[in-house]
Coordinates of C-alpha atoms in Angstrom, one line a residue:
Chain A
M1 CA -83.7 5.7 -62.9
T2 CA -84.3 5.2 -59.3
I3 CA -81.7 3.2 -57.5
P4 CA -83.2 0.6 -55.2
R5 CA -82.2 1.2 -51.5
Y6 CA -81.1 -0.9 -48.8
K7 CA -81.1 -0.7 -44.7
H8 CA -79.5 -2.8 -42.5
F9 CA -80.3 -2.8 -38.4
F10 CA -78.6 -4.6 -35.8
K11 CA -78.7 -5.3 -32.2
R12 CA -76.2 -7.3 -30.2
L13 CA -77.6 -8.7 -26.8
D14 CA -76.0 -11.0 -24.4
K15 CA -76.5 -14.0 -26.0
F16 CA -77.6 -13.5 -29.6
S17 CA -78.0 -10.5 -31.8
V18 CA -81.1 -9.4 -33.9
C19 CA -80.8 -8.0 -37.5
A20 CA -83.2 -6.7 -39.9
I21 CA -83.0 -5.5 -43.5
K22 CA -85.3 -3.3 -45.4
A23 CA -85.3 -3.0 -49.2
D24 CA -86.9 -1.6 -52.1
P25 CA -88.3 -3.8 -54.9
N26 CA -85.5 -4.9 -57.4
W27 CA -82.6 -4.5 -54.9
I28 CA -80.4 -7.4 -55.2
G29 CA -77.7 -8.2 -52.2
V30 CA -75.2 -10.7 -51.3
E31 CA -74.2 -11.3 -47.9
R32 CA -71.4 -13.4 -46.2
D33 CA -71.9 -15.2 -43.0
V34 CA -69.1 -13.4 -41.5
E35 CA -71.1 -10.3 -41.7
C36 CA -74.5 -11.5 -40.8
L37 CA -74.7 -14.8 -38.9
G38 CA -78.5 -14.9 -39.5
A39 CA -79.9 -18.1 -38.5
Y40 CA -83.5 -17.8 -38.7
H41 CA -85.3 -15.4 -40.4
Y42 CA -89.2 -13.8 -40.3
V43 CA -90.4 -11.9 -43.1
V44 CA -92.7 -8.9 -41.9
H45 CA -93.8 -7.8 -45.4
G46 CA -92.7 -8.2 -49.1
R47 CA -91.5 -11.0 -51.2
A48 CA -88.0 -12.1 -52.0
K49 CA -86.0 -14.8 -53.8
V50 CA -83.3 -16.4 -51.9
G51 CA -80.4 -18.4 -53.0
V52 CA -76.7 -18.9 -53.6
P53 CA -74.9 -16.8 -56.2
F54 CA -74.2 -18.3 -59.3
K55 CA -76.6 -21.4 -58.6
E56 CA -79.8 -21.9 -60.3
E57 CA -81.7 -23.1 -57.3
Y58 CA -83.4 -20.4 -55.0
F59 CA -86.5 -20.2 -52.8
E60 CA -89.1 -17.7 -52.5
V61 CA -90.2 -15.9 -49.0
K62 CA -93.1 -14.0 -48.5
S63 CA -94.8 -11.9 -45.7
K64 CA -95.1 -13.9 -42.3
D65 CA -92.6 -16.6 -43.5
F66 CA -90.3 -18.0 -41.0
F67 CA -87.2 -19.7 -42.5
S68 CA -83.5 -20.6 -42.1
M69 CA -80.6 -19.6 -44.8
Q70 CA -78.2 -21.5 -42.8
H71 CA -78.1 -24.5 -45.5
L72 CA -77.3 -21.9 -47.9
F73 CA -74.1 -20.3 -46.0
P74 CA -71.4 -18.9 -46.6
T75 CA -72.9 -16.8 -49.1
V76 CA -76.3 -16.0 -49.5
M77 CA -78.2 -13.8 -52.5
M78 CA -81.4 -12.2 -52.1
D79 CA -83.5 -10.8 -55.1
I80 CA -86.2 -8.3 -53.4
Q81 CA -89.4 -8.5 -55.4
D82 CA -91.7 -6.1 -53.4
D83 CA -91.1 -3.5 -50.6
F84 CA -89.2 -6.0 -48.1
Y85 CA -88.8 -5.9 -44.3
M86 CA -87.2 -8.9 -42.7
I87 CA -86.2 -9.6 -39.2
G88 CA -83.3 -11.9 -38.2
F89 CA -82.1 -13.9 -35.3
S90 CA -78.2 -14.2 -35.2
A91 CA -75.9 -16.3 -33.1
L92 CA -73.2 -14.1 -31.8
H93 CA -70.5 -16.7 -32.9
G94 CA -70.6 -18.7 -36.0
K95 CA -70.1 -22.2 -34.1
E96 CA -73.1 -21.9 -32.0
K97 CA -76.1 -23.8 -33.1
W98 CA -79.6 -22.7 -32.3
D99 CA -83.1 -24.2 -32.7
G100 CA -85.8 -21.6 -33.9
R101 CA -89.4 -21.5 -34.6
L102 CA -92.5 -19.3 -34.4
V103 CA -94.8 -20.0 -31.4
T104 CA -98.1 -21.6 -32.4
E105 CA -99.4 -23.2 -29.3
P106 CA -101.2 -21.4 -26.4
T107 CA -98.7 -22.7 -23.8
V108 CA -95.0 -23.0 -24.0
L109 CA -92.9 -24.9 -21.8
V110 CA -89.1 -25.0 -22.6
Q111 CA -86.6 -27.7 -21.7
K112 CA -83.7 -25.4 -21.2
E113 CA -83.2 -21.5 -21.0
S114 CA -84.9 -20.1 -24.3
H115 CA -85.5 -16.7 -25.8
L116 CA -88.8 -15.1 -27.2
I117 CA -88.7 -12.1 -29.6
C118 CA -91.7 -10.5 -31.0
F119 CA -91.5 -10.0 -34.6
D120 CA -94.7 -8.8 -35.3
G121 CA -98.1 -7.6 -33.9
N122 CA -98.9 -7.3 -30.1
P123 CA -98.9 -10.8 -28.5
I124 CA -99.8 -11.2 -24.9
V125 CA -97.5 -13.5 -22.8
N126 CA -98.4 -14.2 -19.2
G127 CA -100.7 -11.0 -19.3
K128 CA -98.0 -8.8 -20.7
Q129 CA -98.6 -7.2 -24.4
L130 CA -95.4 -7.1 -26.4
E131 CA -94.7 -5.1 -29.4
R132 CA -91.9 -5.7 -32.2
F133 CA -88.5 -6.3 -31.0
D134 CA -89.6 -7.0 -27.2
Y135 CA -87.7 -9.9 -26.1
A136 CA -87.6 -12.1 -22.8
D137 CA -85.9 -15.1 -21.5
L138 CA -87.6 -18.2 -20.8
S139 CA -86.9 -20.4 -17.9
P140 CA -87.3 -24.1 -18.0
D141 CA -89.2 -24.3 -14.6
R142 CA -92.1 -22.0 -15.8
T143 CA -95.1 -22.2 -18.0
Y144 CA -95.9 -19.5 -20.5
E145 CA -99.4 -18.5 -21.5
I146 CA -99.7 -17.3 -25.0
N147 CA -102.0 -15.4 -27.0
L148 CA -100.8 -14.6 -30.4
N149 CA -103.5 -11.8 -30.8
G150 CA -102.4 -12.1 -34.5
G151 CA -98.8 -11.2 -33.9
A152 CA -95.8 -13.5 -34.5
L153 CA -93.2 -14.6 -31.8
G154 CA -90.1 -16.5 -32.3
L155 CA -88.8 -18.8 -29.7
F156 CA -85.3 -19.7 -29.9
T157 CA -83.0 -22.2 -27.8
E158 CA -79.2 -22.8 -28.1
V159 CA -78.5 -26.3 -28.9
S160 CA -75.6 -28.0 -27.0
V161 CA -72.9 -29.2 -29.3
Chain B
M1 CA -62.2 4.2 -37.6
K2 CA -63.4 4.8 -34.1
A3 CA -64.5 8.2 -32.9
I4 CA -65.2 9.7 -29.5
F5 CA -67.0 12.5 -28.3
K6 CA -67.0 14.4 -25.0
I7 CA -70.1 16.4 -23.7
S8 CA -68.7 19.6 -21.6
H9 CA -72.1 21.2 -20.5
Y10 CA -75.8 20.2 -20.8
Y11 CA -78.4 23.2 -20.8
P12 CA -81.7 21.6 -19.8
E13 CA -83.6 24.8 -20.1
T14 CA -82.8 25.1 -23.7
N15 CA -82.0 21.3 -24.4
Q16 CA -78.7 21.9 -25.7
I17 CA -75.4 20.3 -25.3
T18 CA -71.8 21.4 -26.0
I19 CA -69.9 18.7 -27.4
R20 CA -66.4 17.8 -29.0
F21 CA -65.8 15.0 -31.4
C22 CA -62.5 13.6 -32.7
R23 CA -61.0 10.1 -33.7
L24 CA -60.2 7.9 -31.1
H25 CA -56.5 7.9 -32.2
A26 CA -56.6 11.7 -32.6
P27 CA -53.1 13.4 -32.5
K28 CA -54.4 16.0 -30.0
N29 CA -56.5 15.9 -26.6
I30 CA -60.1 16.1 -27.4
D31 CA -60.5 19.2 -25.2
E32 CA -58.2 21.0 -27.8
Y33 CA -60.8 20.2 -30.6
R34 CA -63.4 23.1 -31.0
P35 CA -66.7 22.7 -29.3
I36 CA -70.0 22.8 -31.0
S37 CA -73.6 23.4 -29.6
L38 CA -76.4 20.9 -30.5
D39 CA -80.0 21.1 -30.1
L40 CA -81.1 17.5 -28.5
G41 CA -84.7 17.9 -29.8
E42 CA -83.4 17.9 -33.7
E43 CA -82.9 14.4 -35.3
L44 CA -81.4 12.9 -32.4
D45 CA -82.5 9.4 -30.8
L46 CA -82.6 9.5 -27.2
Y47 CA -84.1 6.1 -26.9
D48 CA -81.2 4.6 -25.2
I49 CA -77.1 5.4 -25.2
E50 CA -76.5 3.1 -28.5
T51 CA -79.2 5.2 -30.3
F52 CA -78.1 8.5 -29.0
T53 CA -74.5 7.8 -30.0
Q54 CA -75.4 6.5 -33.3
S55 CA -77.7 9.4 -34.2
I56 CA -75.0 12.1 -32.7
M57 CA -72.4 10.8 -34.7
R58 CA -74.6 10.7 -38.0
K59 CA -75.9 14.3 -37.4
A60 CA -72.6 15.9 -36.5
G61 CA -69.8 13.8 -35.4
E62 CA -68.9 12.2 -38.8
K63 CA -69.0 15.8 -40.4
W64 CA -66.9 17.4 -37.6
I65 CA -64.1 14.5 -37.9
E66 CA -63.8 14.8 -41.5
R67 CA -63.4 18.5 -40.8
H68 CA -60.7 18.2 -38.0
E69 CA -59.0 15.6 -40.3
D70 CA -59.0 18.1 -43.3
S71 CA -57.4 20.8 -41.2
E72 CA -55.1 18.5 -39.4
E73 CA -51.1 18.6 -40.6
L74 CA -50.0 16.8 -43.2
L75 CA -47.1 15.2 -43.0
F76 CA -44.4 16.0 -46.0
E77 CA -43.9 12.2 -46.2
N78 CA -47.7 11.4 -46.5
I79 CA -48.4 13.6 -49.4
P80 CA -50.1 11.7 -51.7
E81 CA -49.6 11.3 -55.8
T82 CA -52.0 10.3 -58.4
P83 CA -50.4 7.7 -60.5
K84 CA -52.4 7.4 -64.2
G85 CA -52.2 5.2 -67.3
K86 CA -51.9 1.5 -67.1
F87 CA -51.5 -0.5 -63.9
N88 CA -48.4 -1.7 -63.1
M89 CA -47.4 -2.8 -59.7
E90 CA -43.4 -1.9 -60.4
D91 CA -44.8 1.8 -60.9
L92 CA -46.7 2.0 -57.4
V93 CA -44.1 0.6 -55.1
G94 CA -42.8 3.1 -52.8
K95 CA -45.5 5.8 -53.8
V96 CA -48.3 7.4 -51.4
I97 CA -51.6 7.1 -52.9
S98 CA -54.3 8.5 -51.6
C99 CA -57.9 6.6 -51.4
E100 CA -61.4 6.9 -50.0
T101 CA -62.3 4.7 -46.9
Y102 CA -65.7 2.5 -47.3
K103 CA -68.4 3.3 -44.9
R104 CA -71.0 0.7 -44.3
Y105 CA -73.7 1.7 -41.8
R106 CA -75.8 -0.4 -39.7
E107 CA -78.6 1.1 -37.8
G108 CA -79.4 0.1 -34.1
I109 CA -82.7 -1.7 -33.3
K110 CA -84.7 -0.6 -30.3
M111 CA -85.0 -3.9 -28.5
R112 CA -86.6 -3.9 -25.0
K113 CA -86.2 -6.7 -22.6
V114 CA -89.6 -7.8 -20.9
E115 CA -89.6 -9.9 -17.8
L116 CA -92.6 -12.5 -17.9

């Protein structure tokens, strides 16, 4: 019998954190928000069922999906279907609220300071080619020309409470 | 548990270091612990300080800190016993019982900040 393996990755930056998990098929795990305040997630590859322990409702995520688990807090369960790799954007503190989405437009103009994170591929932003886990701060006074180049970029803005 | 290390020598010609490890709250000066020699080319992640410290602790630090702990003097009052049989809280009161601590590892992510 092979026991499914699981690895957790984490990097704390000045204004947010980035986490990631890699898990084998059939791995099942439960996390509490105190351990991983993942607000938004991007699936690089694989499939998983996501839900709340002991509740019937769940949703499925698959490669290239961008989604939030915040509505499931405080406890989230994942049932991994395929070889799974997911990257998450996390608040530094539970009280912080962030808006997050994947960039789809060729030009980005933000209303307040925001952050770009490259989740996959080699997007080109203002002529600079990025790779996975590259990140950048975006200023509201500038326009950013985006060529996704088959990759995936997350855009995150802290929401004033 | 928090740990510390101190590199006492770096040999660029052989890409090696001499290093000492111990617990942050160790009972002795770190300089009193046994130095070990490590090859920087093997399994150490030199991407940044964070990945270096993580990989060096995994490659060598944890093992040496455990060895130090095992060799450190055990206070007579701390010698544990192993109670057996049915659980009874009354039987545990006042006894010293040994247990394993739980380790949960998280690896670092090599993030790169880009100016656009």
